[in-house]
PDB file of C-alpha atoms in Angstrom:
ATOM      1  CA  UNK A   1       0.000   0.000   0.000  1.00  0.00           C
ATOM      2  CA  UNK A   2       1.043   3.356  -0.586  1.00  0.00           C
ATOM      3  CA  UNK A   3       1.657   6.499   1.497  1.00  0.00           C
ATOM      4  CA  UNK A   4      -1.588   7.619   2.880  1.00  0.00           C
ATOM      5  CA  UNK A   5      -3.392   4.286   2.765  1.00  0.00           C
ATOM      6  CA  UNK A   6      -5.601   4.191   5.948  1.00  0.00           C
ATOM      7  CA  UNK A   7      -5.697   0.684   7.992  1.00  0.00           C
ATOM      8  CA  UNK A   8      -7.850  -0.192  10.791  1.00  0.00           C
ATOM      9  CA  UNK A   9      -6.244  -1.218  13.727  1.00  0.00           C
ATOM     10  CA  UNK A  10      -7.238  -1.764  17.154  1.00  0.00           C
ATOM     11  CA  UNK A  11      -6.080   1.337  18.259  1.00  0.00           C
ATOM     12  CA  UNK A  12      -8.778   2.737  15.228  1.00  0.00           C
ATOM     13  CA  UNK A  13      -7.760   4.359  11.587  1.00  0.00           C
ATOM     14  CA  UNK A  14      -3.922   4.582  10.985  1.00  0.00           C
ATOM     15  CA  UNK A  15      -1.668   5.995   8.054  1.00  0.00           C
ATOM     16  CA  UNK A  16       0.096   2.992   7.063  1.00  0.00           C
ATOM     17  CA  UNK A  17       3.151   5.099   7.029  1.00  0.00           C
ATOM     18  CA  UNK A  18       2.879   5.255  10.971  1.00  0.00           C
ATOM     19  CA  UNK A  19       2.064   2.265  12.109  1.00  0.00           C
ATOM     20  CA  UNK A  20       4.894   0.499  14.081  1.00  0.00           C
ATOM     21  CA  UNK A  21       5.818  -3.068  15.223  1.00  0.00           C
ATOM     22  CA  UNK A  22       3.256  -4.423  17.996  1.00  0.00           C
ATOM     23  CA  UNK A  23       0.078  -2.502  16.147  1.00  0.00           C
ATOM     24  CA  UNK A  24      -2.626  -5.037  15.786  1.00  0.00           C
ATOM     25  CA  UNK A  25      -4.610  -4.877  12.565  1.00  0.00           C
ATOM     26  CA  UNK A  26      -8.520  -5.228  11.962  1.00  0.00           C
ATOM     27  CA  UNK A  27      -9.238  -8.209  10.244  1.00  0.00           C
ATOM     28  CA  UNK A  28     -12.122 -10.334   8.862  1.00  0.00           C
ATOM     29  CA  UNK A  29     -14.678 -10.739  11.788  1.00  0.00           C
ATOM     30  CA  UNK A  30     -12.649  -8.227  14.032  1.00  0.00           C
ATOM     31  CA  UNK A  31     -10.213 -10.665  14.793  1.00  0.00           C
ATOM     32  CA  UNK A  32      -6.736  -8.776  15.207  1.00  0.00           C
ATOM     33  CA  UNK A  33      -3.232  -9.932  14.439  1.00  0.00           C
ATOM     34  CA  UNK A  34      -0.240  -7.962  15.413  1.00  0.00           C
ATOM     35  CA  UNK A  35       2.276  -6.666  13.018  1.00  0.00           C
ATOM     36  CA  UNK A  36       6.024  -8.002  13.362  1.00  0.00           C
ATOM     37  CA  UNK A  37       7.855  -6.048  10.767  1.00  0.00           C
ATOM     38  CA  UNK A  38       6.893  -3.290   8.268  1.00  0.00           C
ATOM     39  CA  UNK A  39       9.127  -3.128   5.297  1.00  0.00           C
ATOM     40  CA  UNK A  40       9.023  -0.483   2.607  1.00  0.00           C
ATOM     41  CA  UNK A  41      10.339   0.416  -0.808  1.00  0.00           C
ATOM     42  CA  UNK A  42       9.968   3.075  -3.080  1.00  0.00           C
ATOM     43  CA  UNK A  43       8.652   2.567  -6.798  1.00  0.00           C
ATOM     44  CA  UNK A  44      10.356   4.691  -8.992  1.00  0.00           C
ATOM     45  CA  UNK A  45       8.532   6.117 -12.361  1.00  0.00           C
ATOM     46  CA  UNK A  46      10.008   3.595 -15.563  1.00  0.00           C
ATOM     47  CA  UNK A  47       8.705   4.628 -18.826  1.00  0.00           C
ATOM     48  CA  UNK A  48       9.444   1.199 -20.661  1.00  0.00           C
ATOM     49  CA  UNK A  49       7.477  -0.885 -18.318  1.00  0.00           C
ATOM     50  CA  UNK A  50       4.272  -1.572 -17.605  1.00  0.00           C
ATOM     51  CA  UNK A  51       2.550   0.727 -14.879  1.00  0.00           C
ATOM     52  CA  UNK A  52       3.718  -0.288 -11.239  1.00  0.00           C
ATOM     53  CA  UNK A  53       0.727   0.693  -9.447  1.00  0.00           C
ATOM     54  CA  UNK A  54      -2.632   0.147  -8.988  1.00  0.00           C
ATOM     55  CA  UNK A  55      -5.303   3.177  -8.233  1.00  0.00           C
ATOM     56  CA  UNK A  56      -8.707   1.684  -6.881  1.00  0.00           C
ATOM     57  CA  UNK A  57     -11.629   4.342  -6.781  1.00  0.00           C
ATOM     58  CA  UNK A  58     -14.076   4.883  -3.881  1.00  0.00           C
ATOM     59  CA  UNK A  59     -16.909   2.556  -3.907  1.00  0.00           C
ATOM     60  CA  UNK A  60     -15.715   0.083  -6.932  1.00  0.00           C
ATOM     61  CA  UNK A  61     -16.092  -3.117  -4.767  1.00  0.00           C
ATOM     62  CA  UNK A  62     -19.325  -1.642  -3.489  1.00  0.00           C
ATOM     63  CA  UNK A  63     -20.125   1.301  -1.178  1.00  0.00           C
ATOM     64  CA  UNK A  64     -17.877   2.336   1.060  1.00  0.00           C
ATOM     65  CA  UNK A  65     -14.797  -0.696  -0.556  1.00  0.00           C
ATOM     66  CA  UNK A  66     -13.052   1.473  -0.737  1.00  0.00           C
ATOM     67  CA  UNK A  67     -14.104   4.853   1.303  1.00  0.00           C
ATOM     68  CA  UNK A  68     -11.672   6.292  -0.548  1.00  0.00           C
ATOM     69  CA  UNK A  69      -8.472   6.512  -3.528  1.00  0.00           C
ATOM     70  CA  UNK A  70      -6.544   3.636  -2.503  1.00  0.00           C
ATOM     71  CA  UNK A  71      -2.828   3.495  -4.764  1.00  0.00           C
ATOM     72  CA  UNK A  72      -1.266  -0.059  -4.110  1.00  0.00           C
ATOM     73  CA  UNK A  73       2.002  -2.130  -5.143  1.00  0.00           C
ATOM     74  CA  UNK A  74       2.244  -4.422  -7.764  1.00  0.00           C
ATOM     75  CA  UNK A  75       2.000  -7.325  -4.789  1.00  0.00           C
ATOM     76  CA  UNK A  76      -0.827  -6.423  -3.076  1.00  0.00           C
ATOM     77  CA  UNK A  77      -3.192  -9.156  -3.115  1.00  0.00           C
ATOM     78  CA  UNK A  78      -7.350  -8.474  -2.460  1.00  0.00           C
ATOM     79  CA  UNK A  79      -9.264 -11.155  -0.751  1.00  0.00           C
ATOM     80  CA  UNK A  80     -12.725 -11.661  -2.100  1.00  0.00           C
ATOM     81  CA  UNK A  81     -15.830 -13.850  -2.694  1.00  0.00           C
ATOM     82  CA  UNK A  82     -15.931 -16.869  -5.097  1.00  0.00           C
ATOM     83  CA  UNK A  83     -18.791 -19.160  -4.385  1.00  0.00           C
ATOM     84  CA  UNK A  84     -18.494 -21.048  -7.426  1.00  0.00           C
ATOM     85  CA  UNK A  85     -14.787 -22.047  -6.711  1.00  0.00           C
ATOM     86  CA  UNK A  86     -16.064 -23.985  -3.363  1.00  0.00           C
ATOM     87  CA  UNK A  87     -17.232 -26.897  -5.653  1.00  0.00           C
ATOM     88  CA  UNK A  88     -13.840 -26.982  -7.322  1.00  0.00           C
ATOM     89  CA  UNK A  89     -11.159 -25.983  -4.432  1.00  0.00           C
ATOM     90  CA  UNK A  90     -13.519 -26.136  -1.208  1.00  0.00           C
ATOM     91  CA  UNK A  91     -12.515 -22.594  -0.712  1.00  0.00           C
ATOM     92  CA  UNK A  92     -14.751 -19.906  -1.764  1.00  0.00           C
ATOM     93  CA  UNK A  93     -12.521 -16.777  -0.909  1.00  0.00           C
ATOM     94  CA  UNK A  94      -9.146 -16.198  -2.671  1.00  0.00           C
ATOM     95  CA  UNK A  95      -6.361 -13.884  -2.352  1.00  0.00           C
ATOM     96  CA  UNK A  96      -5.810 -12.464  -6.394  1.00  0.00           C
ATOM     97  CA  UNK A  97      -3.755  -9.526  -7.264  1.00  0.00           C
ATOM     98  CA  UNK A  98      -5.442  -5.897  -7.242  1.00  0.00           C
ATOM     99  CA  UNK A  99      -3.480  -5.216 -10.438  1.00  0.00           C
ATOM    100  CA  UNK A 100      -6.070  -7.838 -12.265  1.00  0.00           C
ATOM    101  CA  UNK A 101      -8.803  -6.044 -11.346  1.00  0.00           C
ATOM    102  CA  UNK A 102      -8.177  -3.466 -13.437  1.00  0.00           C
ATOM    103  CA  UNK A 103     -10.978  -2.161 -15.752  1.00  0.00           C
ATOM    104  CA  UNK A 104     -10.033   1.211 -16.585  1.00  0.00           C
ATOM    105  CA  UNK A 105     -12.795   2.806 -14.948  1.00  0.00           C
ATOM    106  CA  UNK A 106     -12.633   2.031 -10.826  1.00  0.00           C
ATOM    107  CA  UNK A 107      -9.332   0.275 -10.935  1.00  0.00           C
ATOM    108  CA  UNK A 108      -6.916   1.637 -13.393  1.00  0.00           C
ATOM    109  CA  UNK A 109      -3.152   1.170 -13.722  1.00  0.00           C
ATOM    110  CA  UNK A 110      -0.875   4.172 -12.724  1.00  0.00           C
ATOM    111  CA  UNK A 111       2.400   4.687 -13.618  1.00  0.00           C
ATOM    112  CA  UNK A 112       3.882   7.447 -10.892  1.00  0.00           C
ATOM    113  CA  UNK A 113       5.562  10.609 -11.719  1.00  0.00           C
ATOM    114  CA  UNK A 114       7.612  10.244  -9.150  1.00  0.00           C
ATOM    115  CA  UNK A 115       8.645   7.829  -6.555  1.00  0.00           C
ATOM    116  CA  UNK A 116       6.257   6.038  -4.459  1.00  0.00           C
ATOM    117  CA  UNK A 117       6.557   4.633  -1.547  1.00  0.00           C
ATOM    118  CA  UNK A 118       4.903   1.518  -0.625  1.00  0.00           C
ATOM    119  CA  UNK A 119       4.894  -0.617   2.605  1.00  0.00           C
ATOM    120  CA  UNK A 120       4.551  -4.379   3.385  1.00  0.00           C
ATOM    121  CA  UNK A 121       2.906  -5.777   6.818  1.00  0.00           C
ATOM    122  CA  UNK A 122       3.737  -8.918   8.626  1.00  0.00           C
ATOM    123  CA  UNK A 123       1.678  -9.837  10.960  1.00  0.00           C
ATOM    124  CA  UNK A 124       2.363 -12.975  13.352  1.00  0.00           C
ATOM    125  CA  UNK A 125       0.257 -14.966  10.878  1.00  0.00           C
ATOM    126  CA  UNK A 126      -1.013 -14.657   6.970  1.00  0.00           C
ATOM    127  CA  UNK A 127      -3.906 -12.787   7.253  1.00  0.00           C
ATOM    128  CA  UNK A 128      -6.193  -9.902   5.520  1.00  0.00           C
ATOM    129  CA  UNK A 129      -6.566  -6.818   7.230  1.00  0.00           C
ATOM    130  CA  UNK A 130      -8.554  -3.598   6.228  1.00  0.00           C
ATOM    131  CA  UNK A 131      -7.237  -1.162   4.101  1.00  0.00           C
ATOM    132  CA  UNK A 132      -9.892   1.627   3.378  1.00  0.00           C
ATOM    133  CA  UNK A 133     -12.634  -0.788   3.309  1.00  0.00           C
ATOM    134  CA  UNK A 134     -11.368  -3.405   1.661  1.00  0.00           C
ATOM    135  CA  UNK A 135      -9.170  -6.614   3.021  1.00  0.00           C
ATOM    136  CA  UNK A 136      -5.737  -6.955   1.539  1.00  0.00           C
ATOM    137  CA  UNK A 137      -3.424  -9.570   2.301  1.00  0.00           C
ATOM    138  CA  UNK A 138      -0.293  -9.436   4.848  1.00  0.00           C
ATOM    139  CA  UNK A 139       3.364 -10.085   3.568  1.00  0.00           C
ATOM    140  CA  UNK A 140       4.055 -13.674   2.985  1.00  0.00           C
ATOM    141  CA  UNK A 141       6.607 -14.669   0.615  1.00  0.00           C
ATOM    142  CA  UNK A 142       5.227 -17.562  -0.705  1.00  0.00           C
ATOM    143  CA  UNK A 143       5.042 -21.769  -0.387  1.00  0.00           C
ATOM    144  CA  UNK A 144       8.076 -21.799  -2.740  1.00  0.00           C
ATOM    145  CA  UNK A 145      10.262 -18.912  -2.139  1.00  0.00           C
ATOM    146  CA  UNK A 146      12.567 -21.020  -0.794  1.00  0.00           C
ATOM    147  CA  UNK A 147      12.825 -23.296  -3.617  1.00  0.00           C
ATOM    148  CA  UNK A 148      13.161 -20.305  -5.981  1.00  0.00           C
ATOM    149  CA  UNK A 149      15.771 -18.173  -4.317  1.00  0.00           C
ATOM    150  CA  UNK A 150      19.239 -18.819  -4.765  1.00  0.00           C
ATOM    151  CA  UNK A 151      21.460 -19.443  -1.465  1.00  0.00           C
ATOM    152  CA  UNK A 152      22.982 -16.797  -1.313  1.00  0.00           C
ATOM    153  CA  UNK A 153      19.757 -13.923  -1.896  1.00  0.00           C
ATOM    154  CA  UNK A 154      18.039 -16.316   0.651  1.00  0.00           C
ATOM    155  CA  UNK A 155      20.047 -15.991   3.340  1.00  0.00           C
ATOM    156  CA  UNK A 156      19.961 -12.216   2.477  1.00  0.00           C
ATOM    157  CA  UNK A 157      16.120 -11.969   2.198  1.00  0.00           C
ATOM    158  CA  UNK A 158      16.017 -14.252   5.873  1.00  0.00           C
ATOM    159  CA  UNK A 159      18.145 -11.503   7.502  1.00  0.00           C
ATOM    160  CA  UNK A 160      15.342  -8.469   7.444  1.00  0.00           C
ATOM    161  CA  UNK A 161      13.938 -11.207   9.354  1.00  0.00           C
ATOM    162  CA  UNK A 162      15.629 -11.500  12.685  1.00  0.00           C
ATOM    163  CA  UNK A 163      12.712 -13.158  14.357  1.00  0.00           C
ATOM    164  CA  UNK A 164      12.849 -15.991  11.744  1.00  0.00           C
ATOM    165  CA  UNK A 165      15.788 -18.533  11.024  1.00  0.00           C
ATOM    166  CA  UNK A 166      13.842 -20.388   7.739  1.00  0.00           C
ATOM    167  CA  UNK A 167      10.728 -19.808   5.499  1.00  0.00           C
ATOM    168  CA  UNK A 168       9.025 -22.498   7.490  1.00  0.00           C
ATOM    169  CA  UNK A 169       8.508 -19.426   9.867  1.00  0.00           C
ATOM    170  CA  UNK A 170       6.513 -17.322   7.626  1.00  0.00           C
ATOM    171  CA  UNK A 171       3.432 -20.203   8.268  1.00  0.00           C
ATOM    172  CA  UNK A 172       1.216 -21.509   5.925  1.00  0.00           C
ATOM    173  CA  UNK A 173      -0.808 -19.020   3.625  1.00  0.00           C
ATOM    174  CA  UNK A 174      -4.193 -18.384   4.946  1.00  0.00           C
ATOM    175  CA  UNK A 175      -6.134 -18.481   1.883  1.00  0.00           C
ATOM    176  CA  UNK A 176      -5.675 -19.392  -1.422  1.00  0.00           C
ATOM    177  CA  UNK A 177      -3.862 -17.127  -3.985  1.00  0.00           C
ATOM    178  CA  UNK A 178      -5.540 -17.253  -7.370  1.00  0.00           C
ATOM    179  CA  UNK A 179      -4.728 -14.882 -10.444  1.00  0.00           C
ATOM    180  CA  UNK A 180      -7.919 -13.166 -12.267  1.00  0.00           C
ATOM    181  CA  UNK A 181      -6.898 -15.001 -15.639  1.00  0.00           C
ATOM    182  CA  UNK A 182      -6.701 -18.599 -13.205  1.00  0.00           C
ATOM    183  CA  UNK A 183     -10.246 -17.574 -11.599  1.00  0.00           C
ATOM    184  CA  UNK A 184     -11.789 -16.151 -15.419  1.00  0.00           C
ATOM    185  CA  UNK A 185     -10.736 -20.071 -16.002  1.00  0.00           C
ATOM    186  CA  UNK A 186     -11.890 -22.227 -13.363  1.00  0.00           C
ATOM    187  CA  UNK A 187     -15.761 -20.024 -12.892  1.00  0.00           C
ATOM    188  CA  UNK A 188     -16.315 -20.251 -16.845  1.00  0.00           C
ATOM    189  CA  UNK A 189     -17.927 -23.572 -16.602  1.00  0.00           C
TER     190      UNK A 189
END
């Protein structure tokens, strides 16, 4: 999320820019879960690539999801409603990026003028928290991330983690992470 994004915590509404360790986010049902480590990063303007960020309008999920502008990463992850993926998965909500939402009209792609930054939340489990009125996910780096890294960029990544000594510590992902193009698939029948 980017500068200015509000999140509910426990403590109420919060600028994700100051929110420290030990905050305890809002999540589905009001159930809270307290963040471990913010990270941040700044996306710079690149006119040869595809637009970074993601701009969601008020409202386009439904009234008040979001209340209001809401500019996002390229990794932020929504969670939402899909009853007919129960029958296929047993799950019926999935995380899938915000990015393939995009429909030109309440989610559009943005590509910054200058840099942006943006902020990541770990939170003592994979959860979904509230961003503005709608749930986003928390950092996880995913099931294989491991796997993927090399040895030496894994140890690397591991060390902005002090409280964790191997991936295993991240926990399993709470929900299921689906692309739009994966979901357009597996609903069509």
């Amino acid at each position: 999320m980017a500068r200015g994004t509000i999140v509910r915590t426990t403590a109420g509404p919060v600028a994700v820019e100051d929110l420290m360790p030990g905050d305890a986010l809002i999540g589905p049902g009001g159930c809270a879960a307290t963040i471990l480590w913010i990270g941040g990063m700044q996306i710079a303007p690149d006119a040869d690539g595809p637009p970074p960020l993601t701009r969601v309008m008020p409202d386009a999920f439904g009234p008040g999801r979001p209340e209001a502008d809401l500019l996002a990463g390229p990794g932020a992850r929504r969670l939402h409603a899909q009853p007919a993926l129960r029958q296929i998965s047993g799950a019926s909500e999935v995380l899938t990026p915000l990015r393939d939402f995009r429909d030109g009209e309440g989610v559009i792609a943005v590509a910054p003028p200058r840099p942006v930054q943006v902020y990541h939340l770990l939170t003592e489990r994979h959860t979904v928290f509230d961003a503005g009125g709608i749930l986003l996910e928390s950092f996880h780096p995913g099931l294989r991330a491991d796997e993927i890294l090399e040895p030496e960029l894994r140890a690397r990544f591991l060390a902005l983690f002090p409280h964790l000594t191997e991936f295993a510590g991240f926990g399993p992902l709470g929900w299921p992470r689906v692309s739009g193009e994966t979901l357009a698939r597996l609903t069509a029948a």
